[in-house]
């Protein structure tokens, strides 16, 4: 079961808002809006995606990683490595 099952609807709403931001960016380009205004909106959309990713990562760690570490063994090591790799990707982006 996904670690975000309890907040799935919240995540879907959040992603729909981000999708709306992206559509807004497309309209801005189509309408030849000022570059800096578009860049400001790109920054807002990027920030929204980053916030979503952090929330999802927190839930993954609280549910999936915590459960695996309670069980111990190789699965625990794999889940911790997987989370560390995800964090590294987020930091690089």
mmCIF file of N, CA, C and O in Angstrom:
data_model
loop_
_atom_site.group_PDB
_atom_site.id
_atom_site.type_symbol
_atom_site.label_atom_id
_atom_site.label_comp_id
_atom_site.label_asym_id
_atom_site.label_seq_id
_atom_site.Cartn_x
_atom_site.Cartn_y
_atom_site.Cartn_z
ATOM 1 N N UNK A 1 0.849 -1.182 0.000
ATOM 2 C CA UNK A 1 0.000 0.000 0.000
ATOM 3 C C UNK A 1 0.890 1.238 0.000
ATOM 4 O O UNK A 1 1.911 1.302 0.670
ATOM 5 N N UNK A 2 0.474 2.238 -0.744
ATOM 6 C CA UNK A 2 1.244 3.481 -0.835
ATOM 7 C C UNK A 2 1.210 4.231 0.488
ATOM 8 O O UNK A 2 0.190 4.249 1.173
ATOM 9 N N UNK A 3 2.322 4.858 0.827
ATOM 10 C CA UNK A 3 2.417 5.617 2.067
ATOM 11 C C UNK A 3 1.553 6.863 2.080
ATOM 12 O O UNK A 3 1.281 7.423 3.135
ATOM 13 N N UNK A 4 1.083 7.282 0.939
ATOM 14 C CA UNK A 4 0.287 8.511 0.836
ATOM 15 C C UNK A 4 -1.208 8.226 0.722
ATOM 16 O O UNK A 4 -1.990 9.126 0.438
ATOM 17 N N UNK A 5 -1.633 6.995 0.961
ATOM 18 C CA UNK A 5 -3.023 6.615 0.744
ATOM 19 C C UNK A 5 -4.001 7.510 1.509
ATOM 20 O O UNK A 5 -5.065 7.843 0.997
ATOM 21 N N UNK A 6 -3.633 7.928 2.706
ATOM 22 C CA UNK A 6 -4.523 8.772 3.511
ATOM 23 C C UNK A 6 -4.621 10.201 2.991
ATOM 24 O O UNK A 6 -5.566 10.915 3.307
ATOM 25 N N UNK A 7 -3.659 10.628 2.214
ATOM 26 C CA UNK A 7 -3.637 12.006 1.710
ATOM 27 C C UNK A 7 -3.720 12.063 0.183
ATOM 28 O O UNK A 7 -3.422 13.098 -0.419
ATOM 29 N N UNK A 8 -4.141 10.973 -0.412
ATOM 30 C CA UNK A 8 -4.182 10.875 -1.871
ATOM 31 C C UNK A 8 -5.004 11.998 -2.499
ATOM 32 O O UNK A 8 -4.568 12.635 -3.457
ATOM 33 N N UNK A 9 -6.187 12.263 -1.962
ATOM 34 C CA UNK A 9 -7.027 13.320 -2.527
ATOM 35 C C UNK A 9 -6.364 14.685 -2.414
ATOM 36 O O UNK A 9 -6.436 15.497 -3.336
ATOM 37 N N UNK A 10 -5.712 14.951 -1.286
ATOM 38 C CA UNK A 10 -4.985 16.217 -1.129
ATOM 39 C C UNK A 10 -3.882 16.337 -2.181
ATOM 40 O O UNK A 10 -3.700 17.403 -2.777
ATOM 41 N N UNK A 11 -3.170 15.249 -2.397
ATOM 42 C CA UNK A 11 -2.096 15.260 -3.397
ATOM 43 C C UNK A 11 -2.661 15.487 -4.799
ATOM 44 O O UNK A 11 -2.085 16.239 -5.593
ATOM 45 N N UNK A 12 -3.779 14.856 -5.089
ATOM 46 C CA UNK A 12 -4.377 15.031 -6.412
ATOM 47 C C UNK A 12 -4.823 16.475 -6.627
ATOM 48 O O UNK A 12 -4.616 17.034 -7.703
ATOM 49 N N UNK A 13 -5.412 17.096 -5.590
ATOM 50 C CA UNK A 13 -5.800 18.506 -5.694
ATOM 51 C C UNK A 13 -4.577 19.384 -5.931
ATOM 52 O O UNK A 13 -4.586 20.295 -6.762
ATOM 53 N N UNK A 14 -3.530 19.102 -5.185
ATOM 54 C CA UNK A 14 -2.300 19.885 -5.306
ATOM 55 C C UNK A 14 -1.721 19.767 -6.714
ATOM 56 O O UNK A 14 -1.294 20.761 -7.313
ATOM 57 N N UNK A 15 -1.710 18.549 -7.247
ATOM 58 C CA UNK A 15 -1.183 18.337 -8.596
ATOM 59 C C UNK A 15 -2.054 18.996 -9.656
ATOM 60 O O UNK A 15 -1.540 19.496 -10.666
ATOM 61 N N UNK A 16 -3.356 19.037 -9.447
ATOM 62 C CA UNK A 16 -4.231 19.737 -10.393
ATOM 63 C C UNK A 16 -3.942 21.236 -10.393
ATOM 64 O O UNK A 16 -3.965 21.882 -11.449
ATOM 65 N N UNK A 17 -3.642 21.798 -9.198
ATOM 66 C CA UNK A 17 -3.271 23.218 -9.142
ATOM 67 C C UNK A 17 -1.962 23.458 -9.901
ATOM 68 O O UNK A 17 -1.834 24.436 -10.646
ATOM 69 N N UNK A 18 -1.012 22.563 -9.722
ATOM 70 C CA UNK A 18 0.275 22.689 -10.428
ATOM 71 C C UNK A 18 0.043 22.560 -11.930
ATOM 72 O O UNK A 18 0.611 23.322 -12.726
ATOM 73 N N UNK A 19 -0.803 21.631 -12.327
ATOM 74 C CA UNK A 19 -1.138 21.469 -13.734
ATOM 75 C C UNK A 19 -1.731 22.774 -14.289
ATOM 76 O O UNK A 19 -1.395 23.197 -15.401
ATOM 77 N N UNK A 20 -2.571 23.425 -13.493
ATOM 78 C CA UNK A 20 -3.139 24.713 -13.896
ATOM 79 C C UNK A 20 -2.062 25.770 -14.060
ATOM 80 O O UNK A 20 -2.120 26.597 -14.982
ATOM 81 N N UNK A 21 -1.073 25.743 -13.171
ATOM 82 C CA UNK A 21 0.037 26.695 -13.295
ATOM 83 C C UNK A 21 0.794 26.470 -14.608
ATOM 84 O O UNK A 21 1.169 27.433 -15.279
ATOM 85 N N UNK A 22 1.008 25.217 -14.955
ATOM 86 C CA UNK A 22 1.732 24.896 -16.183
ATOM 87 C C UNK A 22 0.923 25.341 -17.406
ATOM 88 O O UNK A 22 1.470 25.924 -18.347
ATOM 89 N N UNK A 23 -0.376 25.109 -17.354
ATOM 90 C CA UNK A 23 -1.219 25.588 -18.463
ATOM 91 C C UNK A 23 -1.164 27.114 -18.565
ATOM 92 O O UNK A 23 -1.163 27.676 -19.658
ATOM 93 N N UNK A 24 -1.131 27.763 -17.405
ATOM 94 C CA UNK A 24 -1.006 29.219 -17.397
ATOM 95 C C UNK A 24 0.289 29.665 -18.048
ATOM 96 O O UNK A 24 0.313 30.668 -18.782
ATOM 97 N N UNK A 25 1.366 28.928 -17.806
ATOM 98 C CA UNK A 25 2.644 29.246 -18.456
ATOM 99 C C UNK A 25 2.531 29.100 -19.968
ATOM 100 O O UNK A 25 3.038 29.945 -20.721
ATOM 101 N N UNK A 26 1.860 28.059 -20.418
ATOM 102 C CA UNK A 26 1.675 27.875 -21.857
ATOM 103 C C UNK A 26 0.912 29.058 -22.459
ATOM 104 O O UNK A 26 1.280 29.564 -23.523
ATOM 105 N N UNK A 27 -0.131 29.500 -21.762
ATOM 106 C CA UNK A 27 -0.904 30.654 -22.256
ATOM 107 C C UNK A 27 -0.056 31.913 -22.273
ATOM 108 O O UNK A 27 -0.155 32.724 -23.205
ATOM 109 N N UNK A 28 0.779 32.085 -21.244
ATOM 110 C CA UNK A 28 1.631 33.269 -21.188
ATOM 111 C C UNK A 28 2.564 33.323 -22.394
ATOM 112 O O UNK A 28 2.750 34.382 -23.001
ATOM 113 N N UNK A 29 3.155 32.188 -22.739
ATOM 114 C CA UNK A 29 4.048 32.136 -23.895
ATOM 115 C C UNK A 29 3.253 32.382 -25.172
ATOM 116 O O UNK A 29 3.666 33.161 -26.040
ATOM 117 N N UNK A 30 2.092 31.726 -25.261
ATOM 118 C CA UNK A 30 1.235 31.905 -26.437
ATOM 119 C C UNK A 30 0.842 33.374 -26.613
ATOM 120 O O UNK A 30 0.777 33.885 -27.734
ATOM 121 N N UNK A 31 0.604 34.060 -25.496
ATOM 122 C CA UNK A 31 0.176 35.466 -25.533
ATOM 123 C C UNK A 31 1.338 36.446 -25.541
ATOM 124 O O UNK A 31 1.141 37.658 -25.390
ATOM 125 N N UNK A 32 2.564 35.932 -25.691
ATOM 126 C CA UNK A 32 3.765 36.774 -25.762
ATOM 127 C C UNK A 32 3.942 37.671 -24.536
ATOM 128 O O UNK A 32 4.294 38.847 -24.651
ATOM 129 N N UNK A 33 3.721 37.108 -23.353
ATOM 130 C CA UNK A 33 3.897 37.879 -22.120
ATOM 131 C C UNK A 33 5.372 38.164 -21.880
ATOM 132 O O UNK A 33 6.265 37.509 -22.438
ATOM 133 N N UNK A 34 5.620 39.101 -21.010
ATOM 134 C CA UNK A 34 6.971 39.546 -20.682
ATOM 135 C C UNK A 34 7.768 38.394 -20.053
ATOM 136 O O UNK A 34 7.266 37.671 -19.189
ATOM 137 N N UNK A 35 9.005 38.243 -20.503
ATOM 138 C CA UNK A 35 9.861 37.130 -20.076
ATOM 139 C C UNK A 35 9.963 36.999 -18.556
ATOM 140 O O UNK A 35 9.863 35.896 -18.011
ATOM 141 N N UNK A 36 10.179 38.109 -17.888
ATOM 142 C CA UNK A 36 10.358 38.068 -16.435
ATOM 143 C C UNK A 36 9.081 37.601 -15.747
ATOM 144 O O UNK A 36 9.135 36.861 -14.768
ATOM 145 N N UNK A 37 7.930 37.984 -16.267
ATOM 146 C CA UNK A 37 6.665 37.513 -15.697
ATOM 147 C C UNK A 37 6.533 36.000 -15.858
ATOM 148 O O UNK A 37 6.090 35.305 -14.936
ATOM 149 N N UNK A 38 6.947 35.483 -16.991
ATOM 150 C CA UNK A 38 6.909 34.034 -17.217
ATOM 151 C C UNK A 38 7.877 33.340 -16.268
ATOM 152 O O UNK A 38 7.537 32.333 -15.638
ATOM 153 N N UNK A 39 9.070 33.879 -16.144
ATOM 154 C CA UNK A 39 10.064 33.279 -15.241
ATOM 155 C C UNK A 39 9.584 33.272 -13.795
ATOM 156 O O UNK A 39 9.844 32.318 -13.053
ATOM 157 N N UNK A 40 8.868 34.311 -13.398
ATOM 158 C CA UNK A 40 8.305 34.360 -12.047
ATOM 159 C C UNK A 40 7.325 33.211 -11.849
ATOM 160 O O UNK A 40 7.332 32.535 -10.804
ATOM 161 N N UNK A 41 6.514 32.952 -12.859
ATOM 162 C CA UNK A 41 5.544 31.853 -12.766
ATOM 163 C C UNK A 41 6.234 30.486 -12.830
ATOM 164 O O UNK A 41 5.783 29.536 -12.201
ATOM 165 N N UNK A 42 7.313 30.389 -13.586
ATOM 166 C CA UNK A 42 8.095 29.145 -13.614
ATOM 167 C C UNK A 42 8.630 28.850 -12.222
ATOM 168 O O UNK A 42 8.578 27.718 -11.728
ATOM 169 N N UNK A 43 9.128 29.879 -11.560
ATOM 170 C CA UNK A 43 9.646 29.720 -10.203
ATOM 171 C C UNK A 43 8.545 29.257 -9.253
ATOM 172 O O UNK A 43 8.769 28.361 -8.420
ATOM 173 N N UNK A 44 7.357 29.823 -9.379
ATOM 174 C CA UNK A 44 6.238 29.429 -8.517
ATOM 175 C C UNK A 44 5.849 27.974 -8.766
ATOM 176 O O UNK A 44 5.612 27.210 -7.815
ATOM 177 N N UNK A 45 5.807 27.555 -10.025
ATOM 178 C CA UNK A 45 5.455 26.170 -10.353
ATOM 179 C C UNK A 45 6.531 25.209 -9.855
ATOM 180 O O UNK A 45 6.220 24.142 -9.308
ATOM 181 N N UNK A 46 7.783 25.585 -10.013
ATOM 182 C CA UNK A 46 8.885 24.751 -9.523
ATOM 183 C C UNK A 46 8.818 24.592 -8.013
ATOM 184 O O UNK A 46 9.008 23.493 -7.480
ATOM 185 N N UNK A 47 8.536 25.679 -7.326
ATOM 186 C CA UNK A 47 8.412 25.648 -5.874
ATOM 187 C C UNK A 47 7.253 24.750 -5.441
ATOM 188 O O UNK A 47 7.370 23.976 -4.480
ATOM 189 N N UNK A 48 6.140 24.826 -6.160
ATOM 190 C CA UNK A 48 4.984 23.985 -5.841
ATOM 191 C C UNK A 48 5.318 22.508 -6.032
ATOM 192 O O UNK A 48 4.952 21.665 -5.201
ATOM 193 N N UNK A 49 6.017 22.173 -7.108
ATOM 194 C CA UNK A 49 6.424 20.789 -7.337
ATOM 195 C C UNK A 49 7.404 20.306 -6.272
ATOM 196 O O UNK A 49 7.312 19.179 -5.791
ATOM 197 N N UNK A 50 8.317 21.174 -5.888
ATOM 198 C CA UNK A 50 9.289 20.828 -4.847
ATOM 199 C C UNK A 50 8.578 20.558 -3.523
ATOM 200 O O UNK A 50 8.892 19.589 -2.829
ATOM 201 N N UNK A 51 7.616 21.388 -3.180
ATOM 202 C CA UNK A 51 6.848 21.192 -1.944
ATOM 203 C C UNK A 51 6.074 19.882 -1.975
ATOM 204 O O UNK A 51 6.008 19.157 -0.979
ATOM 205 N N UNK A 52 5.491 19.581 -3.132
ATOM 206 C CA UNK A 52 4.782 18.312 -3.289
ATOM 207 C C UNK A 52 5.743 17.139 -3.091
ATOM 208 O O UNK A 52 5.436 16.180 -2.384
ATOM 209 N N UNK A 53 6.907 17.213 -3.715
ATOM 210 C CA UNK A 53 7.896 16.139 -3.612
ATOM 211 C C UNK A 53 8.342 15.932 -2.173
ATOM 212 O O UNK A 53 8.468 14.787 -1.712
ATOM 213 N N UNK A 54 8.551 17.004 -1.449
ATOM 214 C CA UNK A 54 8.983 16.889 -0.051
ATOM 215 C C UNK A 54 7.885 16.255 0.792
ATOM 216 O O UNK A 54 8.160 15.373 1.623
ATOM 217 N N UNK A 55 6.640 16.653 0.578
ATOM 218 C CA UNK A 55 5.528 16.061 1.329
ATOM 219 C C UNK A 55 5.426 14.568 1.036
ATOM 220 O O UNK A 55 5.241 13.753 1.953
ATOM 221 N N UNK A 56 5.564 14.191 -0.230
ATOM 222 C CA UNK A 56 5.488 12.787 -0.609
ATOM 223 C C UNK A 56 6.654 12.002 -0.007
ATOM 224 O O UNK A 56 6.472 10.881 0.492
ATOM 225 N N UNK A 57 7.832 12.591 -0.015
ATOM 226 C CA UNK A 57 8.998 11.944 0.570
ATOM 227 C C UNK A 57 8.820 11.744 2.077
ATOM 228 O O UNK A 57 9.150 10.681 2.611
ATOM 229 N N UNK A 58 8.281 12.744 2.756
ATOM 230 C CA UNK A 58 8.026 12.615 4.199
ATOM 231 C C UNK A 58 7.088 11.451 4.480
ATOM 232 O O UNK A 58 7.316 10.656 5.395
ATOM 233 N N UNK A 59 6.035 11.350 3.677
ATOM 234 C CA UNK A 59 5.094 10.246 3.865
ATOM 235 C C UNK A 59 5.742 8.905 3.565
ATOM 236 O O UNK A 59 5.505 7.915 4.266
ATOM 237 N N UNK A 60 6.568 8.866 2.534
ATOM 238 C CA UNK A 60 7.275 7.626 2.192
ATOM 239 C C UNK A 60 8.168 7.188 3.356
ATOM 240 O O UNK A 60 8.180 6.013 3.726
ATOM 241 N N UNK A 61 8.871 8.133 3.920
ATOM 242 C CA UNK A 61 9.762 7.787 5.023
ATOM 243 C C UNK A 61 8.975 7.365 6.262
ATOM 244 O O UNK A 61 9.356 6.400 6.937
ATOM 245 N N UNK A 62 7.883 8.057 6.546
ATOM 246 C CA UNK A 62 7.089 7.736 7.729
ATOM 247 C C UNK A 62 6.381 6.392 7.594
ATOM 248 O O UNK A 62 6.144 5.712 8.593
ATOM 249 N N UNK A 63 6.049 6.015 6.383
ATOM 250 C CA UNK A 63 5.304 4.769 6.197
ATOM 251 C C UNK A 63 6.204 3.646 5.683
ATOM 252 O O UNK A 63 6.468 2.680 6.399
ATOM 253 N N UNK A 64 6.670 3.769 4.468
ATOM 254 C CA UNK A 64 7.395 2.688 3.810
ATOM 255 C C UNK A 64 8.753 2.398 4.448
ATOM 256 O O UNK A 64 9.079 1.245 4.741
ATOM 257 N N UNK A 65 9.537 3.454 4.662
ATOM 258 C CA UNK A 65 10.874 3.259 5.232
ATOM 259 C C UNK A 65 10.767 2.821 6.685
ATOM 260 O O UNK A 65 11.465 1.892 7.114
ATOM 261 N N UNK A 66 9.870 3.447 7.454
ATOM 262 C CA UNK A 66 9.721 3.083 8.861
ATOM 263 C C UNK A 66 9.283 1.631 9.002
ATOM 264 O O UNK A 66 9.800 0.891 9.857
ATOM 265 N N UNK A 67 8.341 1.206 8.164
ATOM 266 C CA UNK A 67 7.881 -0.180 8.214
ATOM 267 C C UNK A 67 9.003 -1.150 7.876
ATOM 268 O O UNK A 67 9.178 -2.175 8.540
ATOM 269 N N UNK A 68 9.773 -0.829 6.856
ATOM 270 C CA UNK A 68 10.883 -1.694 6.459
ATOM 271 C C UNK A 68 11.949 -1.761 7.546
ATOM 272 O O UNK A 68 12.493 -2.839 7.809
ATOM 273 N N UNK A 69 12.228 -0.641 8.204
ATOM 274 C CA UNK A 69 13.252 -0.668 9.258
ATOM 275 C C UNK A 69 12.767 -1.443 10.481
ATOM 276 O O UNK A 69 13.573 -2.062 11.177
ATOM 277 N N UNK A 70 11.459 -1.419 10.736
ATOM 278 C CA UNK A 70 10.930 -2.248 11.839
ATOM 279 C C UNK A 70 11.148 -3.729 11.552
ATOM 280 O O UNK A 70 11.471 -4.504 12.451
ATOM 281 N N UNK A 71 11.002 -4.118 10.270
ATOM 282 C CA UNK A 71 11.202 -5.509 9.883
ATOM 283 C C UNK A 71 12.682 -5.861 9.853
ATOM 284 O O UNK A 71 13.057 -7.007 10.092
ATOM 285 N N UNK A 72 13.512 -4.871 9.514
ATOM 286 C CA UNK A 72 14.948 -5.083 9.462
ATOM 287 C C UNK A 72 15.395 -5.822 8.213
ATOM 288 O O UNK A 72 14.622 -6.025 7.276
ATOM 289 N N UNK A 73 16.635 -6.199 8.207
ATOM 290 C CA UNK A 73 17.178 -6.990 7.114
ATOM 291 C C UNK A 73 17.484 -6.197 5.860
ATOM 292 O O UNK A 73 17.614 -4.970 5.867
ATOM 293 N N UNK A 74 17.581 -6.953 4.767
ATOM 294 C CA UNK A 74 17.973 -6.362 3.486
ATOM 295 C C UNK A 74 16.938 -5.366 2.972
ATOM 296 O O UNK A 74 17.291 -4.342 2.390
ATOM 297 N N UNK A 75 15.658 -5.652 3.186
ATOM 298 C CA UNK A 75 14.610 -4.735 2.725
ATOM 299 C C UNK A 75 14.765 -3.366 3.386
ATOM 300 O O UNK A 75 14.594 -2.331 2.741
ATOM 301 N N UNK A 76 15.118 -3.349 4.654
ATOM 302 C CA UNK A 76 15.320 -2.081 5.356
ATOM 303 C C UNK A 76 16.460 -1.298 4.730
ATOM 304 O O UNK A 76 16.342 -0.089 4.491
ATOM 305 N N UNK A 77 17.552 -1.982 4.454
ATOM 306 C CA UNK A 77 18.694 -1.322 3.835
ATOM 307 C C UNK A 77 18.329 -0.767 2.457
ATOM 308 O O UNK A 77 18.724 0.346 2.105
ATOM 309 N N UNK A 78 17.564 -1.540 1.701
ATOM 310 C CA UNK A 78 17.153 -1.096 0.367
ATOM 311 C C UNK A 78 16.243 0.127 0.440
ATOM 312 O O UNK A 78 16.394 1.061 -0.352
ATOM 313 N N UNK A 79 15.306 0.138 1.377
ATOM 314 C CA UNK A 79 14.380 1.272 1.505
ATOM 315 C C UNK A 79 15.123 2.538 1.933
ATOM 316 O O UNK A 79 14.820 3.632 1.453
ATOM 317 N N UNK A 80 16.068 2.416 2.841
ATOM 318 C CA UNK A 80 16.850 3.577 3.277
ATOM 319 C C UNK A 80 17.679 4.104 2.111
ATOM 320 O O UNK A 80 17.727 5.312 1.865
ATOM 321 N N UNK A 81 18.303 3.204 1.350
ATOM 322 C CA UNK A 81 19.093 3.622 0.176
ATOM 323 C C UNK A 81 18.196 4.291 -0.857
ATOM 324 O O UNK A 81 18.555 5.329 -1.427
ATOM 325 N N UNK A 82 17.041 3.718 -1.082
ATOM 326 C CA UNK A 82 16.085 4.279 -2.033
ATOM 327 C C UNK A 82 15.686 5.702 -1.625
ATOM 328 O O UNK A 82 15.653 6.617 -2.453
ATOM 329 N N UNK A 83 15.398 5.907 -0.336
ATOM 330 C CA UNK A 83 15.035 7.238 0.160
ATOM 331 C C UNK A 83 16.209 8.206 0.036
ATOM 332 O O UNK A 83 16.032 9.360 -0.376
ATOM 333 N N UNK A 84 17.400 7.741 0.355
ATOM 334 C CA UNK A 84 18.589 8.592 0.237
ATOM 335 C C UNK A 84 18.816 8.998 -1.220
ATOM 336 O O UNK A 84 19.143 10.165 -1.505
ATOM 337 N N UNK A 85 18.614 8.078 -2.136
ATOM 338 C CA UNK A 85 18.763 8.390 -3.563
ATOM 339 C C UNK A 85 17.717 9.416 -4.008
ATOM 340 O O UNK A 85 18.017 10.324 -4.787
ATOM 341 N N UNK A 86 16.485 9.259 -3.514
ATOM 342 C CA UNK A 86 15.419 10.210 -3.855
ATOM 343 C C UNK A 86 15.762 11.603 -3.322
ATOM 344 O O UNK A 86 15.562 12.606 -4.011
ATOM 345 N N UNK A 87 16.280 11.658 -2.115
ATOM 346 C CA UNK A 87 16.686 12.943 -1.525
ATOM 347 C C UNK A 87 17.795 13.567 -2.364
ATOM 348 O O UNK A 87 17.763 14.766 -2.661
ATOM 349 N N UNK A 88 18.754 12.762 -2.777
ATOM 350 C CA UNK A 88 19.856 13.278 -3.594
ATOM 351 C C UNK A 88 19.329 13.842 -4.920
ATOM 352 O O UNK A 88 19.779 14.910 -5.355
ATOM 353 N N UNK A 89 18.349 13.175 -5.526
ATOM 354 C CA UNK A 89 17.777 13.688 -6.779
ATOM 355 C C UNK A 89 17.070 15.010 -6.533
ATOM 356 O O UNK A 89 17.168 15.932 -7.351
ATOM 357 N N UNK A 90 16.355 15.106 -5.429
ATOM 358 C CA UNK A 90 15.650 16.360 -5.114
ATOM 359 C C UNK A 90 16.630 17.502 -4.866
ATOM 360 O O UNK A 90 16.383 18.632 -5.275
ATOM 361 N N UNK A 91 17.720 17.205 -4.204
ATOM 362 C CA UNK A 91 18.709 18.239 -3.915
ATOM 363 C C UNK A 91 19.359 18.737 -5.201
ATOM 364 O O UNK A 91 19.611 19.928 -5.346
ATOM 365 N N UNK A 92 19.588 17.831 -6.131
ATOM 366 C CA UNK A 92 20.223 18.202 -7.407
ATOM 367 C C UNK A 92 19.288 18.981 -8.322
ATOM 368 O O UNK A 92 19.734 19.725 -9.190
ATOM 369 N N UNK A 93 17.991 18.826 -8.130
ATOM 370 C CA UNK A 93 17.053 19.471 -9.073
ATOM 371 C C UNK A 93 16.805 20.918 -8.722
ATOM 372 O O UNK A 93 17.170 21.465 -7.767
#
